[in-house]
mmCIF file of C-alpha atoms and ligand atoms in Angstrom:
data_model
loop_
_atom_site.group_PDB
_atom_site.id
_atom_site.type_symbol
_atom_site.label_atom_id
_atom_site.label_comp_id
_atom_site.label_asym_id
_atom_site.label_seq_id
_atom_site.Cartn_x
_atom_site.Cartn_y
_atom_site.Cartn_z
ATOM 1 C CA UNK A 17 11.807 3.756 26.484
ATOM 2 C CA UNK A 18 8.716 1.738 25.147
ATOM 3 C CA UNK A 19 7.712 -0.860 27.791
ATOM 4 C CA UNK A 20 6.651 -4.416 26.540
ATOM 5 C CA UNK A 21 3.538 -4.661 28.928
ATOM 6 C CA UNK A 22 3.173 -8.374 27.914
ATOM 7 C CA UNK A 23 4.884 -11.322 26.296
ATOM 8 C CA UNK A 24 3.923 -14.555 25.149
ATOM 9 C CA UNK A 25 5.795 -17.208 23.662
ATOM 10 C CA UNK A 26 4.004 -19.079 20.206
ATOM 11 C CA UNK A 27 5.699 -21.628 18.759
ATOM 12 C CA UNK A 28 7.949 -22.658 17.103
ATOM 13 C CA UNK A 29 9.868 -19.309 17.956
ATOM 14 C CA UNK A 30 7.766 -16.383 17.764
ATOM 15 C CA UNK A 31 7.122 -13.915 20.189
ATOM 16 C CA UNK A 32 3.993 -11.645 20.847
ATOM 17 C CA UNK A 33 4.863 -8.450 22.701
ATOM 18 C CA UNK A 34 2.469 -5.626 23.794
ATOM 19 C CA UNK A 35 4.460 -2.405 23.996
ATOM 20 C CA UNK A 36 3.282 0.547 25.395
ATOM 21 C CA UNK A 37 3.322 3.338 22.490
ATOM 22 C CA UNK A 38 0.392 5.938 23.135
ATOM 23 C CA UNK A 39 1.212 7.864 19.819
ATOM 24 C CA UNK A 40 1.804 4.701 17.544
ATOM 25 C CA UNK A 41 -1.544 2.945 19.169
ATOM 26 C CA UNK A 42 -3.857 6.176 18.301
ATOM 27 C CA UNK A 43 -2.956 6.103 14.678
ATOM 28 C CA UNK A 44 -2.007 2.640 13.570
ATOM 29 C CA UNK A 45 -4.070 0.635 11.032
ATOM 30 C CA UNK A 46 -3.555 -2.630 9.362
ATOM 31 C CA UNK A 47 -1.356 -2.879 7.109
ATOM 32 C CA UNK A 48 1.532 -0.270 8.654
ATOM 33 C CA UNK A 49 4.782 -0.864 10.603
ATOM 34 C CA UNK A 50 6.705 0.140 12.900
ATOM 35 C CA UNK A 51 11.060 -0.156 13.329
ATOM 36 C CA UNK A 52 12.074 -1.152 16.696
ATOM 37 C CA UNK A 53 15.809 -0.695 18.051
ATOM 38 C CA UNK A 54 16.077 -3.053 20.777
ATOM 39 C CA UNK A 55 18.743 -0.757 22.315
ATOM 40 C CA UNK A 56 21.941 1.307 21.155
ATOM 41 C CA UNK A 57 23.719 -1.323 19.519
ATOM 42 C CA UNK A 58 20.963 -2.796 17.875
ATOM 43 C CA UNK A 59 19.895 -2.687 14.476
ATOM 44 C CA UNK A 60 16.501 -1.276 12.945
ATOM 45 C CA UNK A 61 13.814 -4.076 12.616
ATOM 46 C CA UNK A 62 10.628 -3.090 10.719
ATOM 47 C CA UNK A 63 8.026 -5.178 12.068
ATOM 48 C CA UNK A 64 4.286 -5.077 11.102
ATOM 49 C CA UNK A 65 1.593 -3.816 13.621
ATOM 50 C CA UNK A 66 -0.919 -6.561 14.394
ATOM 51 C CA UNK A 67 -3.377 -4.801 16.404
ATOM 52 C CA UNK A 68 -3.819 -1.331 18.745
ATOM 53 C CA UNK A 69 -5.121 -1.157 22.064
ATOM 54 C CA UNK A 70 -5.707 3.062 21.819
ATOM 55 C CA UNK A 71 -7.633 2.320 25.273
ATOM 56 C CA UNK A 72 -4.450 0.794 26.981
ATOM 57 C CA UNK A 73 -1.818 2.920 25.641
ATOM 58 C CA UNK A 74 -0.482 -0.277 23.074
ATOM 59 C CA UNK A 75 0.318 -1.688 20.660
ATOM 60 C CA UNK A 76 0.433 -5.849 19.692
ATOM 61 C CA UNK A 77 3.240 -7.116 17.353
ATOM 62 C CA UNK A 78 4.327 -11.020 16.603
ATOM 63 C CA UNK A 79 7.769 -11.427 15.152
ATOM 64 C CA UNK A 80 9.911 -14.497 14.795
ATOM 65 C CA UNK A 81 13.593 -15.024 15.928
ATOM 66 C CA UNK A 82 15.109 -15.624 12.849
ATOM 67 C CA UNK A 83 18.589 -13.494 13.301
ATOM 68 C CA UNK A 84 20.771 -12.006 15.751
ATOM 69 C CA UNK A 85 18.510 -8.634 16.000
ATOM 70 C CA UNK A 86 15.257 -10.556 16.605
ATOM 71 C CA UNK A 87 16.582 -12.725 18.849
ATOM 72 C CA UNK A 88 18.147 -9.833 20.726
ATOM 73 C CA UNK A 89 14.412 -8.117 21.051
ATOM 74 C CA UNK A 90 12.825 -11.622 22.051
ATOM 75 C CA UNK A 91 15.068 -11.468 25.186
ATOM 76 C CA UNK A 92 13.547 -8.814 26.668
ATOM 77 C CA UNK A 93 10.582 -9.820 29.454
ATOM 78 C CA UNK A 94 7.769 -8.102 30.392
ATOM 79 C CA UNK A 95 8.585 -4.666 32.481
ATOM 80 C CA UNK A 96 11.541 -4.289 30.175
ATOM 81 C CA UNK A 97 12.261 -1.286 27.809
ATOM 82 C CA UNK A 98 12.637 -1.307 24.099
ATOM 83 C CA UNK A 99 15.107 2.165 22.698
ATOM 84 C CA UNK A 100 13.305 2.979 19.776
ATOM 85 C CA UNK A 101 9.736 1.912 18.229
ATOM 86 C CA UNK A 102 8.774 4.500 15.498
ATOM 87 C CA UNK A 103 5.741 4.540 13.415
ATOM 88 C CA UNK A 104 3.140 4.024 12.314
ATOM 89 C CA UNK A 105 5.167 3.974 9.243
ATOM 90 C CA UNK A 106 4.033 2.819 5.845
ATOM 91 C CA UNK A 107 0.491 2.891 4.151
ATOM 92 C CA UNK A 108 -2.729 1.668 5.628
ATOM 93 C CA UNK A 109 -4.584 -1.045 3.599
ATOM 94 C CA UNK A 110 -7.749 0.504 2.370
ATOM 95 C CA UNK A 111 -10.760 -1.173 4.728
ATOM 96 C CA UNK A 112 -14.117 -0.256 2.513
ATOM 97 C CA UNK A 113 -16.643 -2.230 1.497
ATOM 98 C CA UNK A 114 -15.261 -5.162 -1.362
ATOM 99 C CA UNK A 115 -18.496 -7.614 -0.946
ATOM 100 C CA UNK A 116 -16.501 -11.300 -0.051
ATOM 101 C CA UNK A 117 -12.866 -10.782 0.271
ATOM 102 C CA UNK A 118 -10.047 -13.416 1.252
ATOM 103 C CA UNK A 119 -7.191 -12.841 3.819
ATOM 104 C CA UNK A 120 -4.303 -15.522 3.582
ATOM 105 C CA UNK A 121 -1.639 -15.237 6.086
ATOM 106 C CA UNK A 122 1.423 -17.497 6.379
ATOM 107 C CA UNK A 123 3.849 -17.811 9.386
ATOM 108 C CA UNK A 124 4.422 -15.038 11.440
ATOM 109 C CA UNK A 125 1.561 -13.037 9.931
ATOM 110 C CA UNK A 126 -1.401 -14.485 11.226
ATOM 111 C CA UNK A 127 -1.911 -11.339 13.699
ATOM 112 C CA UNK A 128 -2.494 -8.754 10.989
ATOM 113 C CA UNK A 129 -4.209 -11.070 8.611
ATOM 114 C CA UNK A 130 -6.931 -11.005 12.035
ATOM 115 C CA UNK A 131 -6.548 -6.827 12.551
ATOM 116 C CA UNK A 132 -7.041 -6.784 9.210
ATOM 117 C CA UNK A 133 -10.414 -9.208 8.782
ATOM 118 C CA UNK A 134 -11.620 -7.638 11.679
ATOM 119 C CA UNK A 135 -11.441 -3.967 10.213
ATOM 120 C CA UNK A 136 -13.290 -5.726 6.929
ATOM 121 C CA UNK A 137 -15.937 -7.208 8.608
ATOM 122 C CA UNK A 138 -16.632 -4.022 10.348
ATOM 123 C CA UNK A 139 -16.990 -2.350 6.979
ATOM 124 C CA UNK A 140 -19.642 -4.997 6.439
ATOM 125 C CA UNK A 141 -17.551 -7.553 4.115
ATOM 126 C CA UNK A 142 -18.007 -10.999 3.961
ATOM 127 C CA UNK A 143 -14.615 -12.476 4.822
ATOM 128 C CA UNK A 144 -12.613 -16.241 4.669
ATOM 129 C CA UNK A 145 -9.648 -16.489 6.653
ATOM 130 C CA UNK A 146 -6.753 -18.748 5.466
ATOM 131 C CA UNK A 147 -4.135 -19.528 8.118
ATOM 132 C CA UNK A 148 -1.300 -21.283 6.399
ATOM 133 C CA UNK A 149 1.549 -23.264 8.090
ATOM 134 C CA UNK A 150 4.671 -25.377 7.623
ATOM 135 C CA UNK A 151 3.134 -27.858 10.072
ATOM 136 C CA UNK A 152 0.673 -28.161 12.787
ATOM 137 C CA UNK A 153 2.690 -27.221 15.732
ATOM 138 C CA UNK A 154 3.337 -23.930 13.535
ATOM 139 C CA UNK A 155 -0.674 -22.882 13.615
ATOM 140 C CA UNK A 156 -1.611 -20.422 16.237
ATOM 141 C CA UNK A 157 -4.785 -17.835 16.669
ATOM 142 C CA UNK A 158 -6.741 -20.766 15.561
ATOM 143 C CA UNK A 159 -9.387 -19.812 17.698
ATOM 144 C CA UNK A 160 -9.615 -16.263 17.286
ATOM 145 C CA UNK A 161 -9.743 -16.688 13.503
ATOM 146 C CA UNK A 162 -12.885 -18.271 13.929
ATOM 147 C CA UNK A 163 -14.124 -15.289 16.200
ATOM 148 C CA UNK A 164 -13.016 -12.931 13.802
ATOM 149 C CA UNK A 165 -13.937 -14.256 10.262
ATOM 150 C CA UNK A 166 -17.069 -15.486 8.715
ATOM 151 C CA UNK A 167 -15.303 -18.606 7.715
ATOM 152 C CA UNK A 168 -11.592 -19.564 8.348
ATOM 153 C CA UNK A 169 -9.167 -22.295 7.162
ATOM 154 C CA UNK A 170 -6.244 -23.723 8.517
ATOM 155 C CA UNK A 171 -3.865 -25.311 6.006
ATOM 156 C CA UNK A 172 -0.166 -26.932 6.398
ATOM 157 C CA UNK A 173 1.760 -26.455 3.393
ATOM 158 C CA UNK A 174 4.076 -28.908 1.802
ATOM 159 C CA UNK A 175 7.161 -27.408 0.066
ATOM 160 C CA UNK A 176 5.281 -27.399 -3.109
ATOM 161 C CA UNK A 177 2.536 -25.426 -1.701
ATOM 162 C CA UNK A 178 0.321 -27.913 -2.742
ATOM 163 C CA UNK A 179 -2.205 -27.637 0.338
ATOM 164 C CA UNK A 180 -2.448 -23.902 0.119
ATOM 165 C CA UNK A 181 -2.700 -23.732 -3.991
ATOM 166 C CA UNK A 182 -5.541 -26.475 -3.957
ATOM 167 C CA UNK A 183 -7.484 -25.020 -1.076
ATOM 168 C CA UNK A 184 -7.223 -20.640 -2.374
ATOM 169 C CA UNK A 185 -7.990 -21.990 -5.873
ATOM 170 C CA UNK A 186 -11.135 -24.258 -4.837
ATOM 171 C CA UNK A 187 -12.239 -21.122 -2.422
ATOM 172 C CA UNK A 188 -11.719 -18.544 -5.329
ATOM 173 C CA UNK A 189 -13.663 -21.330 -7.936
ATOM 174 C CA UNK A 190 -16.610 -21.757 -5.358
ATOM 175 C CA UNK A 191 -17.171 -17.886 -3.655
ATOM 176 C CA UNK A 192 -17.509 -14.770 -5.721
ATOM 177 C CA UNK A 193 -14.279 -13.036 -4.264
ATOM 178 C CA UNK A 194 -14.448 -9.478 -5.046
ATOM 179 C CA UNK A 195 -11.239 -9.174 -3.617
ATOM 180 C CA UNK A 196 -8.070 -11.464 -1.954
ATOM 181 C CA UNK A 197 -5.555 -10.280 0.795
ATOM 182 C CA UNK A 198 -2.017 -11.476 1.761
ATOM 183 C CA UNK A 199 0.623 -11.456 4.033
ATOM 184 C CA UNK A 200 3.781 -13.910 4.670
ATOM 185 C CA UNK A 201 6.566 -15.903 2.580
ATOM 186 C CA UNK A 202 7.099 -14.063 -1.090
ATOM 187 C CA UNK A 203 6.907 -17.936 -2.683
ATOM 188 C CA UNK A 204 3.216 -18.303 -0.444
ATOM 189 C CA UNK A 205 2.155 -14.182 -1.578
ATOM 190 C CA UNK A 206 3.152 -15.303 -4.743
ATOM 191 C CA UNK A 207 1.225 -18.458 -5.439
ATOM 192 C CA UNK A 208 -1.619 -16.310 -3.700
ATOM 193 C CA UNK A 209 -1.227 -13.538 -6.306
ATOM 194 C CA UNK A 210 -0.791 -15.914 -9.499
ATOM 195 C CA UNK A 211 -4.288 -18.180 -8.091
ATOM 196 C CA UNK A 212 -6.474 -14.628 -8.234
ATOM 197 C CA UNK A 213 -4.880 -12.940 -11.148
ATOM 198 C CA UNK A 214 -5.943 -16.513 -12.861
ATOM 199 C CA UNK A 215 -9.239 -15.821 -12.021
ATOM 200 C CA UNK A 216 -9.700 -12.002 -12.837
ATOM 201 C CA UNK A 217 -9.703 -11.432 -9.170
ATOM 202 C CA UNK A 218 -7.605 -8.417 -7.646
ATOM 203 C CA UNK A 219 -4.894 -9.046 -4.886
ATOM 204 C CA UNK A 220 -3.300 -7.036 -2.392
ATOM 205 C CA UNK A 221 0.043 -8.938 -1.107
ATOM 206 C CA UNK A 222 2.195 -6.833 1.524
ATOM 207 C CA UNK A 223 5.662 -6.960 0.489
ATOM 208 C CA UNK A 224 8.940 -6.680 3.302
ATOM 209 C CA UNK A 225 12.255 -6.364 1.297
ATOM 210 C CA UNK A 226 15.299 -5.279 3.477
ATOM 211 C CA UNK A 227 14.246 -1.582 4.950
ATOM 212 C CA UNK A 228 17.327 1.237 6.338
ATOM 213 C CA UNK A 229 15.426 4.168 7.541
ATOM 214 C CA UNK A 230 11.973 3.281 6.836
ATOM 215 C CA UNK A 231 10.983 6.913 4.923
ATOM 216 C CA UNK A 232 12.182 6.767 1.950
ATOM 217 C CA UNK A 233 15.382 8.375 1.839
ATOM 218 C CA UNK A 234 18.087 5.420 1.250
ATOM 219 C CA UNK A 235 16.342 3.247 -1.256
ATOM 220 C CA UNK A 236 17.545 -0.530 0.074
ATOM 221 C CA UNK A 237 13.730 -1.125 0.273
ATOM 222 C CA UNK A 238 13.410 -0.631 -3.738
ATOM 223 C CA UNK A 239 11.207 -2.900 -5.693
ATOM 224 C CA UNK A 240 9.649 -3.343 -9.004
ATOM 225 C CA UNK A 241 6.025 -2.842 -9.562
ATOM 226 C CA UNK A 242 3.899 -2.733 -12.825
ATOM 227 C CA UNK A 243 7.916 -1.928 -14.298
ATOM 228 C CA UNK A 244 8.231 1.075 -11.968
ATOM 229 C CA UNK A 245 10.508 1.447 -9.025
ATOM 230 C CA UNK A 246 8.943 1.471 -5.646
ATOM 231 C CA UNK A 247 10.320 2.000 -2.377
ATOM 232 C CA UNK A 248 8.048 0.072 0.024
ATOM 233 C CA UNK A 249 8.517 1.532 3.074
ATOM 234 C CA UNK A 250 6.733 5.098 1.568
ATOM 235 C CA UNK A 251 4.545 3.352 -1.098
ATOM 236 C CA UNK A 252 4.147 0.297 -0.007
ATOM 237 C CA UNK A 253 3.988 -2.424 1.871
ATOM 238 C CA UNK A 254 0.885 -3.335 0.120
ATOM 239 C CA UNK A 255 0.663 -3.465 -3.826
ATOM 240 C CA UNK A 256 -1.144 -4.753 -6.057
ATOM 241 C CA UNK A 257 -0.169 -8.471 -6.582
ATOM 242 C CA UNK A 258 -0.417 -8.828 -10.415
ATOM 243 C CA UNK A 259 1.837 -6.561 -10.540
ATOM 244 C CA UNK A 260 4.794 -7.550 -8.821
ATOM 245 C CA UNK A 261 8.533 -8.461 -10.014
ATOM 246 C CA UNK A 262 8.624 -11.125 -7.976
ATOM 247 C CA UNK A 263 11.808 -12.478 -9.177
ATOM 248 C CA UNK A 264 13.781 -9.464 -7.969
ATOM 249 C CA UNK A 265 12.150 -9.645 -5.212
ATOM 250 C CA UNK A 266 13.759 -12.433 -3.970
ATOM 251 C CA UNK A 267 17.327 -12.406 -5.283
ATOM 252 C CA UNK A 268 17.268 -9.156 -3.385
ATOM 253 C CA UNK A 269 15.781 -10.844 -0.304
ATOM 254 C CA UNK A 270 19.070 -13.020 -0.419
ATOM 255 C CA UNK A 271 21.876 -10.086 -1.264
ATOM 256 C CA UNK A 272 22.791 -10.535 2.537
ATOM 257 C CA UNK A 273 22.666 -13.663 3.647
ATOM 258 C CA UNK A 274 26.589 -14.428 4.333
ATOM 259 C CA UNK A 275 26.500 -11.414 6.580
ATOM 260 C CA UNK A 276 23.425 -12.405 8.631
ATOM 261 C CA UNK A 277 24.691 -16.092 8.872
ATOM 262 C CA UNK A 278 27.468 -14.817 10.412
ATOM 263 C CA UNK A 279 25.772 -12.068 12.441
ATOM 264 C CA UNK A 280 23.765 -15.409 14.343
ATOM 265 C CA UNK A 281 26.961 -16.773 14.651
ATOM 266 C CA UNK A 282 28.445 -13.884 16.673
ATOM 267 C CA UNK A 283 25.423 -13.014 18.409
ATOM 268 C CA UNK A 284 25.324 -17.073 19.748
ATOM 269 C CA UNK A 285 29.133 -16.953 20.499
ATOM 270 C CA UNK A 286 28.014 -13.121 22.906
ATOM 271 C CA UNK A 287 30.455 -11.279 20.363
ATOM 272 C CA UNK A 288 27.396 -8.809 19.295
HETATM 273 C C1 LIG B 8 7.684 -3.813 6.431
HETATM 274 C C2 LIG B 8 8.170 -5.065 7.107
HETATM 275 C C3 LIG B 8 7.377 -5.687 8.049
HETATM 276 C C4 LIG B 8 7.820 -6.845 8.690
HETATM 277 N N1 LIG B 8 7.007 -7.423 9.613
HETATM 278 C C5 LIG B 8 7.454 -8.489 10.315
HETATM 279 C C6 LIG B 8 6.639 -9.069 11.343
HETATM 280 O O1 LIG B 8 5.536 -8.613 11.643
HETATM 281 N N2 LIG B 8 7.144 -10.140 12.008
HETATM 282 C C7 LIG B 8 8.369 -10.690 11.689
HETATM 283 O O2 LIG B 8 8.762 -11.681 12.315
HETATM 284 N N3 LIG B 8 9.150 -10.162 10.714
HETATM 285 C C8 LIG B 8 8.721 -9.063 10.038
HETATM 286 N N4 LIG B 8 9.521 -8.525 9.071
HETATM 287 C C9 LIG B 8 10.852 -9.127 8.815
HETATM 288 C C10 LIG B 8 11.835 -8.668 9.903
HETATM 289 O O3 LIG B 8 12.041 -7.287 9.817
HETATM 290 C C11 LIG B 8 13.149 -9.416 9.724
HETATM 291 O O4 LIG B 8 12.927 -10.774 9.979
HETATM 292 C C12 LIG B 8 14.206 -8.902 10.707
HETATM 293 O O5 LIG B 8 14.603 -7.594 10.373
HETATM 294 C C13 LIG B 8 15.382 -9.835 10.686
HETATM 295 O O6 LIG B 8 16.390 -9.273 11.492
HETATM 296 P P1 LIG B 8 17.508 -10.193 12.162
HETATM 297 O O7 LIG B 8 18.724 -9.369 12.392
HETATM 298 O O8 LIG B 8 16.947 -10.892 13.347
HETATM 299 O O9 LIG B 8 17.789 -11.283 11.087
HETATM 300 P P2 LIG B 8 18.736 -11.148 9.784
HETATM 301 O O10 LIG B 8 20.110 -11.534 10.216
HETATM 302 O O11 LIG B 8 18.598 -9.800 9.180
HETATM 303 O O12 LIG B 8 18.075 -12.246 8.885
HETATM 304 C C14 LIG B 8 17.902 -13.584 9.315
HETATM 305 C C15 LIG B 8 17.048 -14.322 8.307
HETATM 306 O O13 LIG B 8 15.822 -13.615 8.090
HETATM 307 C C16 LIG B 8 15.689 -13.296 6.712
HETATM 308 N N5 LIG B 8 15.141 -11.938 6.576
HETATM 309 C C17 LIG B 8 15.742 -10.785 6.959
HETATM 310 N N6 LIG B 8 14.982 -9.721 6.648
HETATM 311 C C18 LIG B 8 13.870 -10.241 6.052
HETATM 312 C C19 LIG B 8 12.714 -9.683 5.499
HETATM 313 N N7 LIG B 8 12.540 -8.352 5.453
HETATM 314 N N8 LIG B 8 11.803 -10.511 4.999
HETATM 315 C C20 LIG B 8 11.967 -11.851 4.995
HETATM 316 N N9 LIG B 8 13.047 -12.438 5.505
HETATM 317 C C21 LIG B 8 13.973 -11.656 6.017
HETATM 318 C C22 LIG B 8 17.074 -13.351 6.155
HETATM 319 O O14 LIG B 8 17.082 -13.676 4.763
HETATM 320 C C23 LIG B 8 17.723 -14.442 6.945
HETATM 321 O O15 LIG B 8 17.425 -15.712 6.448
HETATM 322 C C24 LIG B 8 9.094 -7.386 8.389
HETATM 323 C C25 LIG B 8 9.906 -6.750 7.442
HETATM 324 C C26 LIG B 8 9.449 -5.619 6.804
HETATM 325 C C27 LIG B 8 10.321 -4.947 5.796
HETATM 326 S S1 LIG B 9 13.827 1.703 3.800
HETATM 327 FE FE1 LIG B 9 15.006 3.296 2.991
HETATM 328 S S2 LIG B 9 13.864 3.913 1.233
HETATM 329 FE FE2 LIG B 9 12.617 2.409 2.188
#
């Protein structure tokens, strides 16, 4: 069993666990995963590693409650044991020297946006943090994006995306970005992607379709990049942004969506 050493609650309903995983803390870097089974009847949840503590055995993951698995994992306390937590999985995102680079993180993601501006700045990049959020109550790390980036930005998005498009596009008109970063939402990624390629600026967005077994071998993960199918669990999660079928992207995101409404419903009613 994998011990969650810590929890913390960050609203709205994400949780931050630190789970003891020697192996998976010694190799992780940003951009990789790992897929947790909270225990024998649960399902596989891929969720992205947002920092490694190699000196304390762990490793730091934020994930939200947004279905009857995740809410499942977000019941366990501190002291408690989680079955399965396998990785790292996936690709790291190359950290070398870019010049000034942008990380934009929506929702959940705000962890490894930090990992990952932290590993930048150690390269000796210049780095802007965006923190993006569907209102204020939804912002958290605040502080530590400060600590960590050279400048950072906190933005609450309106359903058009208007905040977020008007503040990336006036950062990528006024810096010399040699290169931008994303993680969150596909529609946020997206608008991310589209602002950059605009500009002649490359973008590196980090992609989480529905994932089986995490290594390749069943192919739900499949998506379309630069016209070529991808599975991003092997090749992925990072690509490059102006490449991306989008589109497909999320009509597949959807495929399931009955069966996980009625998953919640079950797992509220005790019946899974
Ligand atoms: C490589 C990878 C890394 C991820 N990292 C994180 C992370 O760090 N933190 C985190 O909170 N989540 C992360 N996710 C998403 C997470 O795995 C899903 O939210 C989770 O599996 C949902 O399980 P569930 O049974 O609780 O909900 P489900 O019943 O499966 O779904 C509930 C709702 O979540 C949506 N959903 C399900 N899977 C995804 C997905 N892959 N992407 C977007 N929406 C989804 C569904 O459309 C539905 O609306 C990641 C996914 C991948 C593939
Ligand atoms: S999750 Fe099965 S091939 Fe990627």
């Amino acid at each position: 069993m994998y011990q969650v050493t810590e929890k913390r609650d960050v609203p709205p309903n994400i949780k931050m666990f630190k789970v003891r995983a020697p192996a998976v803390s010694r190799k992780a870097a940003p951009g990789q995963f790992v897929i947790v089974r909270t225990d024998e009847r649960g399902e596989r949840i891929p969720i992205t590693i947002a920092g490694a503590e190699p000196e304390e055995d762990t490793v730091t993951v934020y994930f939200a409650e947004v279905g009857a698995s995740t809410r499942d994992l977000g019941r366990l306390g501190e002291g408690d044991g989680i079955l399965n937590f396998s990785g790292p999985l996936g690709n790291a995102i190359p950290v070398k020297g870019y010049g000034e680079v942008l990380c934009v993180a929506g929702g959940v993601f705000q962890g490894v946006n930090l990992y990952l501006a932290k590993a930048l700045r150690g390269e000796g990049n210049r780095v802007t943090c965006v923190q993006v959020a569907k209102g204020m109550d939804h912002l958290f790390l605040v502080d530590e994006a400060r600590e960590a980036c050279d400048e950072s930005y906190a933005v609450v998005d309106d359903d058009e995306g208007g905040g977020l498009k008007g503040l990336v596009a006036r950062l990528l008109d006024e810096k010399k970005m040699s290169r931008v970063f994303t993680f969150g939402p596909v529609p946020m990624q997206r608008a991310v992607a589209e602002l950059a390629s605009a500009r002649g600026v490359p973008s590196s967005v980090n992609l989480y379709p529905v994932m089986v077994d995490g290594t390749g071998m069943c192919g739900a993960c499949r998506v379309t990049v630069g016209g070529a199918t991808r599975f991003a669990c092997i090749d992925g999660p990072e690509f490059d942004g102006a490449s991306v079928d989008f589109d497909e992207l999320t009509s597949r995101l959807r495929y399931y969506t009955p069966q996980e409404k009625i998953a919640m419903v079950l797992n509220e009613r005790g019946v899974i």
